[in-house]
Each structure stands twice: as C-alpha cells, then as structure tokens.
Coordinates of C-alpha atoms in Angstrom, one line a residue:
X1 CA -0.2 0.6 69.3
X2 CA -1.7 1.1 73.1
X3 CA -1.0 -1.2 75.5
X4 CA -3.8 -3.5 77.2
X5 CA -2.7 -1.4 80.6
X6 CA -3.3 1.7 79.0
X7 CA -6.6 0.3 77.1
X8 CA -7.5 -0.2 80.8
X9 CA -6.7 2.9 82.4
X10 CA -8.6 5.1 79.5
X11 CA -11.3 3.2 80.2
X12 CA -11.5 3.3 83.6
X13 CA -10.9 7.4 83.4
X14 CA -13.3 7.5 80.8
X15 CA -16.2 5.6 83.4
X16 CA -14.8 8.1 86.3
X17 CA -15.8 10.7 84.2
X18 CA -18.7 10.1 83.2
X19 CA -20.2 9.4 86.8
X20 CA -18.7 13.0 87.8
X21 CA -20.7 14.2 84.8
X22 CA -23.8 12.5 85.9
X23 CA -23.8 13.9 89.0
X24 CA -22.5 17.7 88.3
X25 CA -26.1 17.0 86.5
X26 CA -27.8 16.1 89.0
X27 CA -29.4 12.6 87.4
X28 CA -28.1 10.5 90.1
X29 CA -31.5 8.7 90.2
X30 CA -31.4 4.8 88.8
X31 CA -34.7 5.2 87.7
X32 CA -34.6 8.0 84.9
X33 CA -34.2 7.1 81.2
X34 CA -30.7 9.2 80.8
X35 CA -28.9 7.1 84.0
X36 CA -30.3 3.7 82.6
X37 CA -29.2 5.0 79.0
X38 CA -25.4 6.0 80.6
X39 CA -25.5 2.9 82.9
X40 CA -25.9 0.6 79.8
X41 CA -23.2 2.0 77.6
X42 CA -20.9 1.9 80.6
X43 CA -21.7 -1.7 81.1
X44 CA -21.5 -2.1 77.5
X45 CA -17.8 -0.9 77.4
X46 CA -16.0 -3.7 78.8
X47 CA -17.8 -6.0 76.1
X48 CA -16.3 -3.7 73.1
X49 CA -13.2 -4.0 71.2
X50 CA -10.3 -0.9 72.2
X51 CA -10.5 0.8 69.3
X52 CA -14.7 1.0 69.8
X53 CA -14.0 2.1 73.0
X54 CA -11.8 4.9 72.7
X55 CA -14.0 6.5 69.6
X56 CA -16.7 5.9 72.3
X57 CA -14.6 7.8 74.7
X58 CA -13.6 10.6 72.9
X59 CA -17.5 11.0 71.5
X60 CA -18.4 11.2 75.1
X61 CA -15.8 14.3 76.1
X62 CA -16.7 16.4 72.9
X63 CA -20.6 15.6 73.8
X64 CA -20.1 16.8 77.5
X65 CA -17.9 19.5 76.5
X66 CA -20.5 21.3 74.2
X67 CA -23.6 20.1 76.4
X68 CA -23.1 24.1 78.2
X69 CA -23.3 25.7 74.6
X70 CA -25.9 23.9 73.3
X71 CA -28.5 24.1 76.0
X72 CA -28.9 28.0 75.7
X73 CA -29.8 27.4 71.8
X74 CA -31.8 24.5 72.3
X75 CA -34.0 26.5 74.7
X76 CA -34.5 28.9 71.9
X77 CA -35.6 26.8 69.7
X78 CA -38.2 24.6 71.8
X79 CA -39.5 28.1 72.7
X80 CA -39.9 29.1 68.9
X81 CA -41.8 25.5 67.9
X82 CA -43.7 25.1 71.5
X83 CA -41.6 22.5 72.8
X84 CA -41.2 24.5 75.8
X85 CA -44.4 24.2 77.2
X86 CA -44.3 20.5 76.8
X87 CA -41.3 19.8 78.6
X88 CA -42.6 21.6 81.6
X89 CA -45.0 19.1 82.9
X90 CA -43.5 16.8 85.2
X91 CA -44.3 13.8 82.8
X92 CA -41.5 10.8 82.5
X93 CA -41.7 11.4 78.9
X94 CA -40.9 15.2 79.7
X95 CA -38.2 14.3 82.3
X96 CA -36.4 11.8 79.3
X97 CA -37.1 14.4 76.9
X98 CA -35.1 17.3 79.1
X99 CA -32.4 14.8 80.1
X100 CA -31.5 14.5 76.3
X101 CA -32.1 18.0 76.0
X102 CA -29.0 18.8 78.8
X103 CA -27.0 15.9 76.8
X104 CA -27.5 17.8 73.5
X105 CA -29.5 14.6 72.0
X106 CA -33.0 15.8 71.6
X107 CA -32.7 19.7 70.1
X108 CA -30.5 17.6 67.6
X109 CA -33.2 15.8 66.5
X110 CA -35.9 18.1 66.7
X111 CA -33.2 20.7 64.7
X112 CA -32.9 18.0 61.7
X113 CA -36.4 17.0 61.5
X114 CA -36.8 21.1 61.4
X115 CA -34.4 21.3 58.7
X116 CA -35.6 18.1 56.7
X117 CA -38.7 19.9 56.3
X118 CA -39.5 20.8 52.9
X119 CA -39.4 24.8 52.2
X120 CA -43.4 25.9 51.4
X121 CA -44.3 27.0 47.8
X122 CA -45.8 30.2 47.8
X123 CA -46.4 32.1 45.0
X124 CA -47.9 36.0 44.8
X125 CA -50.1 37.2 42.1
X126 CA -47.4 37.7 39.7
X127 CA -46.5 34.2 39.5
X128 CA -43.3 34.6 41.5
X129 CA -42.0 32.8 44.7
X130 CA -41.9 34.5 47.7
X131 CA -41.3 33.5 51.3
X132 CA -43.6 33.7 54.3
X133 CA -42.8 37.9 54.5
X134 CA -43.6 38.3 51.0
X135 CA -40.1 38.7 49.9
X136 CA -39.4 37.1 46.6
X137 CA -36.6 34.4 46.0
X138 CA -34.7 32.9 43.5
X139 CA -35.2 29.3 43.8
X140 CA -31.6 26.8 42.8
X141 CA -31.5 25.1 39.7
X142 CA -31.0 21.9 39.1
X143 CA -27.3 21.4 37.2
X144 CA -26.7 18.5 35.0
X145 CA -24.3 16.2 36.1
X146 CA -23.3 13.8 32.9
X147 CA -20.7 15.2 30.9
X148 CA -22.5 15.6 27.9
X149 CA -25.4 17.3 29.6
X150 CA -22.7 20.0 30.7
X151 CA -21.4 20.3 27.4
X152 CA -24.7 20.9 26.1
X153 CA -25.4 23.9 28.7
X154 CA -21.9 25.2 28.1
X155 CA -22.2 25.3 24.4
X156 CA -26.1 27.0 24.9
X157 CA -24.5 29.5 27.0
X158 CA -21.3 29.9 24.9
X159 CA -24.1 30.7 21.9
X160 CA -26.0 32.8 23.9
X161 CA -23.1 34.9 25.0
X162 CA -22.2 35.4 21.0
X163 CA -25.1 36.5 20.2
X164 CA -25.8 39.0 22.5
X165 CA -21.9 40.1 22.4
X166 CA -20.2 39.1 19.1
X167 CA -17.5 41.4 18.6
X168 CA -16.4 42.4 22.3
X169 CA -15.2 39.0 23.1
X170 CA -14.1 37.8 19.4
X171 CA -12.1 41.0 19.6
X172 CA -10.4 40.4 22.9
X173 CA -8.7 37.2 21.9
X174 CA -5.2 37.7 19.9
X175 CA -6.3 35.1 16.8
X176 CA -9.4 37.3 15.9
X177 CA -8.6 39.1 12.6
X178 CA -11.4 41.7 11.7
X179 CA -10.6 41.5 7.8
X180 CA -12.3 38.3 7.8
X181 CA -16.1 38.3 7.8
X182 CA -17.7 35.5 9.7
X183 CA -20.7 34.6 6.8
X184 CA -22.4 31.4 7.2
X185 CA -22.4 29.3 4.2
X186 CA -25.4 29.5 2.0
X187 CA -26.8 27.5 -0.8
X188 CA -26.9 29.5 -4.2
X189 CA -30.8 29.2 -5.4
X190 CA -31.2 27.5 -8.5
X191 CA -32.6 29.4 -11.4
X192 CA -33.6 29.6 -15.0
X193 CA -30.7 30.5 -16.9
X194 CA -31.4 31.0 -20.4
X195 CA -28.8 30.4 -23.7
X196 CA -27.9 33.5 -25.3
X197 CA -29.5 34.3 -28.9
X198 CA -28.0 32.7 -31.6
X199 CA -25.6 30.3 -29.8
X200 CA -26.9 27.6 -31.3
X201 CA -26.9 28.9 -34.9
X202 CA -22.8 29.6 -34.5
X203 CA -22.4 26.3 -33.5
X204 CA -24.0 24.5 -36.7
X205 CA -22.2 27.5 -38.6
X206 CA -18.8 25.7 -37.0
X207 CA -19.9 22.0 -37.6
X208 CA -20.6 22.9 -41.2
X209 CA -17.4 24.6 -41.8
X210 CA -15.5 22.3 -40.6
X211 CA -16.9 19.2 -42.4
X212 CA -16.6 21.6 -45.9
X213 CA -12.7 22.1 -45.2
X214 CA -12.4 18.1 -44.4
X215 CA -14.0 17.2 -47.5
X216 CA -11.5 19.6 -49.1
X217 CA -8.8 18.4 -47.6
X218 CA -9.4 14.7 -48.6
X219 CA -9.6 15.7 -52.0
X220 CA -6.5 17.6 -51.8
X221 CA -5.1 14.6 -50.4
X222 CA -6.5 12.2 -53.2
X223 CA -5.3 14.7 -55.9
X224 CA -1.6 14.7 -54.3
X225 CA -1.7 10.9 -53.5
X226 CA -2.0 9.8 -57.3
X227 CA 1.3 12.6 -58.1
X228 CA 3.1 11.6 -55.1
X229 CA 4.3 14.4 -53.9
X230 CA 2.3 14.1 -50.6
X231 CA 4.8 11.1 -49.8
X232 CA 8.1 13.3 -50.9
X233 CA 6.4 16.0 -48.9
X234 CA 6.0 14.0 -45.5
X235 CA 9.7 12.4 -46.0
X236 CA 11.1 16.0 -46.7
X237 CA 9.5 16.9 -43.1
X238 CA 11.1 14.5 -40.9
X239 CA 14.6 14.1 -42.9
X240 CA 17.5 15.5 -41.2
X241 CA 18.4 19.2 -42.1
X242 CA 21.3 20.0 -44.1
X243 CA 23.4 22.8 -43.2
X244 CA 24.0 23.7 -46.8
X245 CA 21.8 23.5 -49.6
X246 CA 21.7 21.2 -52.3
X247 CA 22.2 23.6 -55.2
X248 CA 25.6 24.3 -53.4
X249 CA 28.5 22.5 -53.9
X250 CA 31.4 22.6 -50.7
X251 CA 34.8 23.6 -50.3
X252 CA 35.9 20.1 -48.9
X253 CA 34.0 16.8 -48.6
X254 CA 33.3 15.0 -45.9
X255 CA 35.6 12.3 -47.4
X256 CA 38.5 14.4 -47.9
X257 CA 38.6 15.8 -44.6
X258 CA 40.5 13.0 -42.9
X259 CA 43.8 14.0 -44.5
X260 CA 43.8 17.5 -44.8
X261 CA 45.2 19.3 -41.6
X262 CA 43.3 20.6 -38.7
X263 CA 41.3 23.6 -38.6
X264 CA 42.3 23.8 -42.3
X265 CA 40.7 26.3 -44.7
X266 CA 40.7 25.4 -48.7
X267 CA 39.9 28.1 -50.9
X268 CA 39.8 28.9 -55.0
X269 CA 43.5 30.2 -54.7
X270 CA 44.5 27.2 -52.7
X271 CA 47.5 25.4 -54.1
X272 CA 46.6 21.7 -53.1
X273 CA 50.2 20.5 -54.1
X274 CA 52.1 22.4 -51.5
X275 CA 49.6 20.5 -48.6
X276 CA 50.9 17.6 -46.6
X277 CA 48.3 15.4 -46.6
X278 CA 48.0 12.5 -43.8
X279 CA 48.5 9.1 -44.9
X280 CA 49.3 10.3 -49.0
X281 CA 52.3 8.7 -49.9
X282 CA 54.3 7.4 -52.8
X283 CA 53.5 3.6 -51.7
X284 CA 50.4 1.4 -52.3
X285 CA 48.4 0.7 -49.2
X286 CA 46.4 -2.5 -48.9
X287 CA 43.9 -2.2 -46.0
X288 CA 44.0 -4.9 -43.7
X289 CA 41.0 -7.1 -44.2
X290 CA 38.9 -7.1 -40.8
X291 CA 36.7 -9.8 -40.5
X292 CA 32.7 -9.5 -39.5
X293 CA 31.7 -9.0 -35.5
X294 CA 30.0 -12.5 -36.5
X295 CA 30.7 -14.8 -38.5
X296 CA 27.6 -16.3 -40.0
X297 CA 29.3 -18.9 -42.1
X298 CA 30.4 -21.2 -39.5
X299 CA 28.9 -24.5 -39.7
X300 CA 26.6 -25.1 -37.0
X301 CA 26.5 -29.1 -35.6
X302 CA 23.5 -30.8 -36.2
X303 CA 22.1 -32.8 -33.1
X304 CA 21.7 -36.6 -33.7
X305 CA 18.5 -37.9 -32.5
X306 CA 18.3 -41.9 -32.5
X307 CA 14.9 -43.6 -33.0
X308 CA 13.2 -45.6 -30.2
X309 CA 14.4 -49.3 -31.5
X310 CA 18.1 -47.0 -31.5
X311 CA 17.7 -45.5 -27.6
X312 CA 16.5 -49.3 -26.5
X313 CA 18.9 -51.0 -28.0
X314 CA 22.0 -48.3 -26.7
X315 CA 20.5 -49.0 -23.1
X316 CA 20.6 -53.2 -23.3
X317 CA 24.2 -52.5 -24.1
X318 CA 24.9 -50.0 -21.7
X319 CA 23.2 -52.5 -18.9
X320 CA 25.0 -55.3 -19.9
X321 CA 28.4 -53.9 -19.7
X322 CA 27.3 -52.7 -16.1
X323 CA 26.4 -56.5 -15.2
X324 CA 29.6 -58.2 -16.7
X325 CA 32.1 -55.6 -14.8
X326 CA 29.9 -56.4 -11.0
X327 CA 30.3 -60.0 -12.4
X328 CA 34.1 -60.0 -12.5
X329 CA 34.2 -58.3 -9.4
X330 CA 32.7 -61.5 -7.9
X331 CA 34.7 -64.0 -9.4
X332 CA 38.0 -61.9 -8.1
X333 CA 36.2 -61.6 -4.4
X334 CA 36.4 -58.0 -4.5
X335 CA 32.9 -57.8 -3.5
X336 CA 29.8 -60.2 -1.9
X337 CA 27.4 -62.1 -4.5
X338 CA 24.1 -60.0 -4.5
X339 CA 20.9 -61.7 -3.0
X340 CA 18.6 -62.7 -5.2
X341 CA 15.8 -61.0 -6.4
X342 CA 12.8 -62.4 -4.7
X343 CA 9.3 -60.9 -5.1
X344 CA 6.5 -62.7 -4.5
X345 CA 5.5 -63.8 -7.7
X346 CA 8.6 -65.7 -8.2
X347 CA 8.8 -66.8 -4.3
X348 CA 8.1 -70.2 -4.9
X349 CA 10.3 -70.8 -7.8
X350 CA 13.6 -69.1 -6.4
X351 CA 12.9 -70.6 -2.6
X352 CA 11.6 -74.0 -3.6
X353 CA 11.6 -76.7 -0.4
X354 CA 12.1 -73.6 2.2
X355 CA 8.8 -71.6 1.2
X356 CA 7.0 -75.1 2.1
X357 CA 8.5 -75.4 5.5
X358 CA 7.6 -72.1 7.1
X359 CA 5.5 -69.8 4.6
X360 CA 4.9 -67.1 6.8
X361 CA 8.6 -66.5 7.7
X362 CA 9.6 -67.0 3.8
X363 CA 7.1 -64.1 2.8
X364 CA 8.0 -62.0 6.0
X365 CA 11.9 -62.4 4.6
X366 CA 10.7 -62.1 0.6
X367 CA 8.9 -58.4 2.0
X368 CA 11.7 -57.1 3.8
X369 CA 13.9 -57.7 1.1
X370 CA 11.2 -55.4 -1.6
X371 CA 10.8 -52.7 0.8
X372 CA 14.9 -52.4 1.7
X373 CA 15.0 -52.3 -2.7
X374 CA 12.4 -50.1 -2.7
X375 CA 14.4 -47.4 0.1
X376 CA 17.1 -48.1 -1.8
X377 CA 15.5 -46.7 -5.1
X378 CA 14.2 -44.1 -3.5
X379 CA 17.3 -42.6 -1.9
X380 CA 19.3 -43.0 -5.1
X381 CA 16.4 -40.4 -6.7
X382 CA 16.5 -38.2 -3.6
X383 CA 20.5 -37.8 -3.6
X384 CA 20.0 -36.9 -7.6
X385 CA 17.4 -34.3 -6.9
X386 CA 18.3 -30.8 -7.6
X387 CA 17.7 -28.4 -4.7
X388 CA 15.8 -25.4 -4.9
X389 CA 18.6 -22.8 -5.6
X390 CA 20.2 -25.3 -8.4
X391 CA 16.3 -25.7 -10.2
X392 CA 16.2 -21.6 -10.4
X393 CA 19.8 -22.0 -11.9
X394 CA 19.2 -24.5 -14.3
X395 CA 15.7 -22.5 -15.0
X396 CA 18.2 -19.5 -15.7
X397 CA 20.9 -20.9 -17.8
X398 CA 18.2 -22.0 -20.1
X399 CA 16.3 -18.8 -20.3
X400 CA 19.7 -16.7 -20.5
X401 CA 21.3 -17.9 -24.2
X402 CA 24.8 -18.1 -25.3
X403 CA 25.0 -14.3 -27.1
X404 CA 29.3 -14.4 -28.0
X405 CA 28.0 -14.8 -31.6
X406 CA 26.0 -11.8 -31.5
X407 CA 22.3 -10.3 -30.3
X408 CA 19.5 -10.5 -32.1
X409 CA 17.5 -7.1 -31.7
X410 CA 13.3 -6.8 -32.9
X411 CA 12.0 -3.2 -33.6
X412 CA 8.1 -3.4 -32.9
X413 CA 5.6 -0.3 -33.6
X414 CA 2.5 0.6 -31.9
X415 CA 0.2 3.4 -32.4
X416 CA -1.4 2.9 -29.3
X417 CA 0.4 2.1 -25.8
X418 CA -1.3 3.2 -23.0
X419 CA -2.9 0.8 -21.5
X420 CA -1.6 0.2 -18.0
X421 CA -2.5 -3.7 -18.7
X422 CA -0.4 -3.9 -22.0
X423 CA 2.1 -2.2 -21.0
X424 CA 3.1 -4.6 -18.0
X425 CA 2.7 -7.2 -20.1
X426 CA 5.4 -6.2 -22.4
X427 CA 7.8 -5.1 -19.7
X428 CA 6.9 -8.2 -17.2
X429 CA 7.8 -11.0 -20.7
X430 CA 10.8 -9.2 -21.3
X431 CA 12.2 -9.4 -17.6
X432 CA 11.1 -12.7 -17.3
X433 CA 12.6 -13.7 -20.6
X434 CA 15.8 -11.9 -19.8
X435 CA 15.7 -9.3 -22.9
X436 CA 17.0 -5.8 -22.6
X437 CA 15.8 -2.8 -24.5
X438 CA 13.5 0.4 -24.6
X439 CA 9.9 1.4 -24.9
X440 CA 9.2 5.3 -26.5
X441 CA 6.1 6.6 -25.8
X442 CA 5.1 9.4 -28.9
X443 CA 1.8 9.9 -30.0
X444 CA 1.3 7.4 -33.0
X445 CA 4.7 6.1 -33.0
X446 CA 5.1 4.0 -29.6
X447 CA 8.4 2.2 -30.2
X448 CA 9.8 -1.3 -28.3
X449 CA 13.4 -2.2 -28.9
X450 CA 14.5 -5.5 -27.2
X451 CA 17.8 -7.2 -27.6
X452 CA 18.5 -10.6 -26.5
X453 CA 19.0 -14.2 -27.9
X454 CA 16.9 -16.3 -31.1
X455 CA 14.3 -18.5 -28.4
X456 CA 13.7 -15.5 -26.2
X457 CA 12.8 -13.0 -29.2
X458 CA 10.9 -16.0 -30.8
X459 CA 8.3 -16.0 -27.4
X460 CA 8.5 -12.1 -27.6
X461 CA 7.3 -12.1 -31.0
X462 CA 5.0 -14.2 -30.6
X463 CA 3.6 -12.2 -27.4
X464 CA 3.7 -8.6 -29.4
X465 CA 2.1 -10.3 -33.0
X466 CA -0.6 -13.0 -31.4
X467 CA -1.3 -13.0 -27.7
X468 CA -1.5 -9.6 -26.9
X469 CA -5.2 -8.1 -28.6
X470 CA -4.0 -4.4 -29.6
X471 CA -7.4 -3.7 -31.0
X472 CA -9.7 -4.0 -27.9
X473 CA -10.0 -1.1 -25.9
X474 CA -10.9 0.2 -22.4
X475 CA -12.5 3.7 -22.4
X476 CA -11.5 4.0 -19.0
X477 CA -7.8 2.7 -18.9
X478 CA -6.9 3.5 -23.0
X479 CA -5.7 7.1 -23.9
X480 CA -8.2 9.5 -22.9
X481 CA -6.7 12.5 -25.2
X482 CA -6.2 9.9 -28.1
X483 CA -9.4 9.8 -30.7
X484 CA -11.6 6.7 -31.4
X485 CA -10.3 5.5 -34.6
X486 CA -6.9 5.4 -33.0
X487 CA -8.2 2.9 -29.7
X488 CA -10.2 1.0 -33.0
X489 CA -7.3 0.8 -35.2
X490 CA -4.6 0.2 -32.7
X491 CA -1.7 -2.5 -34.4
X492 CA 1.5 -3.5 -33.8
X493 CA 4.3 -3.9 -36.6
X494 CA 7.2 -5.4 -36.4
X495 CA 9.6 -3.1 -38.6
X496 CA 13.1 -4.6 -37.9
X497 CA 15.0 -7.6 -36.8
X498 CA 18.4 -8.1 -37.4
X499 CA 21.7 -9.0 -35.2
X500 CA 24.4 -6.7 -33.1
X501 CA 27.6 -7.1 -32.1
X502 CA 26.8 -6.0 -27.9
X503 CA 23.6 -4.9 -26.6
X504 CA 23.0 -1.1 -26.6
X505 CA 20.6 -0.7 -24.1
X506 CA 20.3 -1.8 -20.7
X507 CA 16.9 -3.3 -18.9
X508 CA 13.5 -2.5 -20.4
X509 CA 12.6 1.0 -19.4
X510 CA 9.9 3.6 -20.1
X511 CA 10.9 7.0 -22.1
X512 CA 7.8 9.2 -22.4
X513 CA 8.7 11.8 -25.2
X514 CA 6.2 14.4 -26.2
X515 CA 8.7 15.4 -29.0
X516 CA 10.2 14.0 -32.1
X517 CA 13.6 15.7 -31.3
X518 CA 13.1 14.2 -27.8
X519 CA 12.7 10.8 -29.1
X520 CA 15.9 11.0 -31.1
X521 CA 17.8 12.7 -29.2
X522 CA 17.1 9.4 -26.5
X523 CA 18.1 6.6 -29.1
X524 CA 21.3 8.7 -30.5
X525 CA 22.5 8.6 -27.2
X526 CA 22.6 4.4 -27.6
X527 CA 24.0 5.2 -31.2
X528 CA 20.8 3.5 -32.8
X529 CA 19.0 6.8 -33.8
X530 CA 18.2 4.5 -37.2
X531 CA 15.8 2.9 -35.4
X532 CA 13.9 5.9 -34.5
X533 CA 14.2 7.0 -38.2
X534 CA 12.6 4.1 -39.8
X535 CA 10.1 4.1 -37.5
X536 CA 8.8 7.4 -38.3
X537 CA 9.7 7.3 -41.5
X538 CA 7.0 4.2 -41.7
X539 CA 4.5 6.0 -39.5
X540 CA 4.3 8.9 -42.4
X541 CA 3.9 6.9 -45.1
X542 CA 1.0 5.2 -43.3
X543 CA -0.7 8.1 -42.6
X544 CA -0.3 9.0 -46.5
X545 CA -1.9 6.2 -47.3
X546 CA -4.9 6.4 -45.1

C-alpha cells in the first residue's frame, strides 16, 4: 500500500511532467483547446482518489511516450482521406484538431470510425464478391454458437465426409472390420404368396383319417371293456416288474432267506440237513407280543358341559364362598371394612340425613367413589390381558395338536394343478394350518400328501373337497399343453386317509416329475411309495372307464 507522501510525490512528478511535455510541444498558450484540456485534468487530479490518479498517471506516460510514433502514421492517413488539407488552415477548429493529432487523440478516432465502416458489397457479373480491384474474396461465415447448433454442423460435416470418403477413414481406425458389410436396414415388400396345390386336400385327407382310427379305437375300447381285459391290461403296465417269471418257480423264497447263511447257493443236490440254519433249534419259540405304534382302544374322556341353570348356580356358590372368607377377615381385623357401594340410584337410601345437608358434596363423593371402582375394574382386565407374543402363542398351541398318539395323513388326487392361484392356496392353508407333506406334479396324476393332526386335516379337507372350484379354468393361467376336456373335467379325490406312527415328510414342497419312475423314485425315498401306487393305480382305472 503507498503511502500518502508518496501518493503526493507521484503526483506532483506526474504534473512536472506534464508541463515539460506541454512545452517540448510548444502549446504554452492558455487559450488553445489542448492547454485548457491538460490544465483541467491537472486541476482535476487533486480532487481524485490515489488509485484514479496513478492509472491517470501512467495513461499519461504511455500516451506521451508513443505521441513520436504515432504522428508519422497519423499524417499518412489524414493524407489518404483528405484530412490533410483541412488541418492546414489556420482555423481554431484546425489548431484543436492538430493538437489532438500530436497527442495521438484524433487519428484514433478518425482510424476507428475508418474501421467501423462497413466493407462495400460488390459483386462482378458472375455473381461473386470482389473488392474495389476486382479481386474476388471469400466472405466469413457466420458459426453457430448453441451447442446443439454445433452438433448439428458437425454431424452434416461428419456425413458429408462419409460419403465422399467411406472407406479411407473407416479403414484407418483399428475397430473397422471389412468382413462386415455396412447395409442399411430395409423393409421386406409384402407380396402375394400363394398355397401350394393340393395342401388343403392332404389336410382333410389327415382330419378324416384320424377321426376313422378314433372311432376304431373306441370300439376296440368298448369291445375290451365288457371282457375286461383292458383293466388287467392297464394294471399289468404300471405293476412292478418281476425279475423272474411267473411260470418259474425259485431256488429259495424270500421267506426262507432269513436263516440260510450269507451269500448262500441252494441247489437240486443240496443236502438241506447238513445246513446250520439261524435261529432253527430244538426249542419252541414264542414271539414276544409287540403292541400297536397306537393304541386305538384307549378310552378317551368325555368333556362335561353343565347347562345354564348349572354354570349360574356354580358361580352364586363360588361368589359366596369369596364373600364369607373377606367376611371373617373383618371380624378377626385382618383387614379394613369395605365402603359401601354407593351409586346414585341408591344415594339417598344408603346416605339418608347427609345427602339432605349438602347434595352437591354427597354426589361429588358418591362419583368419585364409581369412577375409583370403575379404574379399578379396568386395571384388573388390563393386568389379565395377554400380550402380543403370548396371543400368537396361544394362537399356535391351538393350531399345533397333540400328535404322541399318532398323525393322521390324507392322500388327495388332482388331474389338473397348474394353476398358479390353486396352487398357493393349497400350500399357503397347509403352512398356516401347520401340516407337513408333498405335492407331485405328473400329468393326470397331481398328488398332495399332508400329515398332521384330526382339526387341521378336517379344514384341509374341507378346503381341497368344497372351497377350492377345480372345475373353472383360466385359459391364460391353466396348463397351456393340457387339452380342454382336461381344464373342463378337472376334480379332486381324496383316495386315502389313515394314521402314522411319525411324519415322513417335512414342510409342504413342490416335486415336478415328468416321469412315473421319477415320481416313485421321490415317495420311496420317504418309504411311502404305496401312496404313489394307489394313486396311479386309480388314475388307470379311471381312464378305462371313460
């Protein structure tokens, strides 16, 4: 930061300066424009700020520094426009005029309003621009300046460079790949197109064919029904294979192989009576009598159930007892009298003289005492309330049956589960309902195992036979490779109920199983391949009859 001295001092060299300049000029006189000009910006400094005056300063050096340079070209150019010959005459205007001239004011001026001047059109025959010596020139374009407008050229020129040069510059870059061809995308025209001869024909040659080898069928089927061997037939199909015929008769039965030895072969020549056989003594064995996984013959308590006039009476007895133990407890002084009950129906009878006296202190009392019986009451049922977490228990104990003496397993058959609806609502009632099982999904034989206890498979069977509607159908959610008098026809049957020792099967889960050896191959691995068996056994026999 300067210094008000040194403000002072520049100044003061600044207006030395400037006089020495004024003179080396030879404007001394008071009366010219230039000296009043310089006079009033000197006396104009001491009434500025420091930092105006030292800009003002330094503005003054650099002007009387290039004030030598500049006059030689301003004198050029007044002699090029005709200045010149107006500054000669010995007007004031013309004195001003040359004063700003030697100051390297007035050329300025006269130079910008020069090049302000807008550049003449001029066009030759051709239509061309040209300037004044005929000399044709390229006149600037105006260039967009919004981003999008310079997109828009860059992307016109980018075009226009491909399609002039296509290959030179796709080539030069190291993704291009000359295998591929670069062919716009065309829309195929539509046309006639015209069935061969005789399609037609073959296809009503088909339809007819097939409905004669239906019609055969069906009365194949008719014929065999009335015999029954169709049934034997289908039954023969799905029974398990044998490894050895029936016409043959085995070495050992399955019976007998207990108590022969290991890896034991029996022949014709075999002398049975030289064998040690397991367990074959001389003594009389008596199995031990094992009794059943449940025992069904247990007598089972009845509730009792008393009648109203019963439940009354049993609650007058129950009160009264309650009243003759706080009773004793008074006589003995083990605890205070209790108040007595006022309410204001019996106010006058209970209080007598004292409801006269003051009535409105009587029945302030007499409230008080109903609203402290009335907290009371309602504190005793708050601290009985069951909490959140002990409702969802109680709600679970009752759901989730006592199953020590055995669980009760239903076998249901549907010929038709695939609807996404129907199918949640068998798995979301048998989570809710606590059951355990499997579903098997095979075309025609969809089978639902669920194991749990006698209340939770009564709702179950009640959801599977009445609430759910098998038959409707949903073209769009229903099976879309399954045929229409499947959807119409769709039922469910419930094939077996009966009682286990343990469950077999964990929660309900979904087994697709495109194959019958799939599908037994999944319950034999919960040892209940039965279930499997009398299912398709059933399925068969259905189809027979239909």
């Amino acid at each position: 930061m300067l210094t008000k001295m040194q403000i002072k001092q520049m100044m003061e060299a600044a207006t030395k300066q400037i006089e020495e300049r004024k003179k080396q000029l030879s404007f001394g006189s008071s009366d010219s424009p230039v000296a009043r000009i310089l006079g009033n910006s000197a006396a104009a400094v001491g009434s500025i700020g420091p930092s105006q005056a030292v800009s003002f300063m330094n503005d003054a050096i650099e002007k009387a520094r290039k004030a030598a340079e500049l006059k030689a070209r301003i004198q050029a150019q007044t002699a090029k426009t005709g200045i010149l010959g107006t500054l000669g005459t010995p007007t004031p205007q013309n004195q001003a005029l040359a004063s700003l001239q030697a100051m390297g004011i007035a050329p300025l001026k006269v130079e910008i309003k020069e090049m302000n001047k807008p550049t003449p059109l001029i066009l030759d025959d051709k239509g061309r621009t040209v300037d004044a010596t005929g000399k044709e020139i390229e006149l600037t374009h105006r260039m967009p300046t919004l981003k999008a407008n310079i997109r828009a050229v860059k992307r016109e020129q980018f075009r226009q460079q491909l399609k002039e040069k296509p290959g030179d510059d796709l080539e030069s870059t190291s993704y291009f790949d000359g295998r591929v061809t670069l062919t716009a995308a065309q829309r195929a025209r539509k046309g006639f197109k015209f069935h061969e001869q005789g399609r037609f024909e073959k296809i009503a040659q088909r339809i007819r064919t097939k409905a004669q080898l239906e019609k055969l069928q069906n009365e194949i089927a008719q014929a065999a029904r009335k015999t029954g061997i169709q049934t034997s037939t289908k039954l023969a199909l799905i029974a398990p294979k044998k490894e050895i015929g029936d016409e043959e008769v085995p070495n050992i039965e399955w019976w007998d192989s207990y108590i022969l030895p290991t890896n034991f072969e029996v022949t014709p020549e075999t002398n049975l009576a030289e064998v040690v056989l397991f367990g074959v003594t001389n003594l009389v064995e008596h199995p031990a009598q094992i009794s059943p996984p449940i025992d069904h013959d247990k007598p089972v308590p009845l509730g009792v159930y008393l009648t109203k006039k019963e439940q009354k009476k049993l609650r007058r007895q129950t009160r009264r007892e309650g009243q003759k133990d706080v009773q004793e407890k008074v006589r003995l002084g083990l605890m205070p009298p209790p108040e007595p009950k006022v309410r204001i129906s019996n106010l006058m009878r209970v209080l007598g003289t004292e409801a006269v006296q003051d009535p409105t202190k009587i029945e302030a009392h007499v409230r008080a005492q109903m609203a402290k019986r009335q907290k009371a009451h309602e504190e005793a049922n708050a601290a009985r309330k069951l909490t959140a977490e002990q409702r969802k228990e109680k709600k679970v104990k009752k759901l989730k049956e006592d199953l020590s003496n055995g669980v009760h397993i239903s076998v249901y058959r549907i010929r038709n589960l695939q609807n996404p609806a129907k199918k949640f609502k068998v798995e979301a009632n048998a989570s809710q309902l606590y059951l355990t099982g499997t579903v098997v999904l095979h075309k025609d034989v969809n089978l639902v195992v669920v194991e749990g206890g006698p209340k939770s498979q009564k709702k179950f069977k009640r959801l599977m036979m009445h609430r759910i509607k098998w038959e409707e159908h949903n073209s769009k959610r229903d099976d879309p490779n399954g045929d229409d008098d499947t959807r119409r026809n769709n039922k469910c049957w419930l094939i077996w109920e009966g009682t286990a020792k343990d469950r077999s099967f964990g929660d309900m889960k979904f087994k697709q199983c495109p194959t019958e050896s799939m599908a037994r191959e999944h319950f034999k691995k919960h040892r209940t391949e039965h279930y499997w068996d009398l299912a398709l056994s059933q399925s068969v026999l259905e189809s027979t009859d239909d």
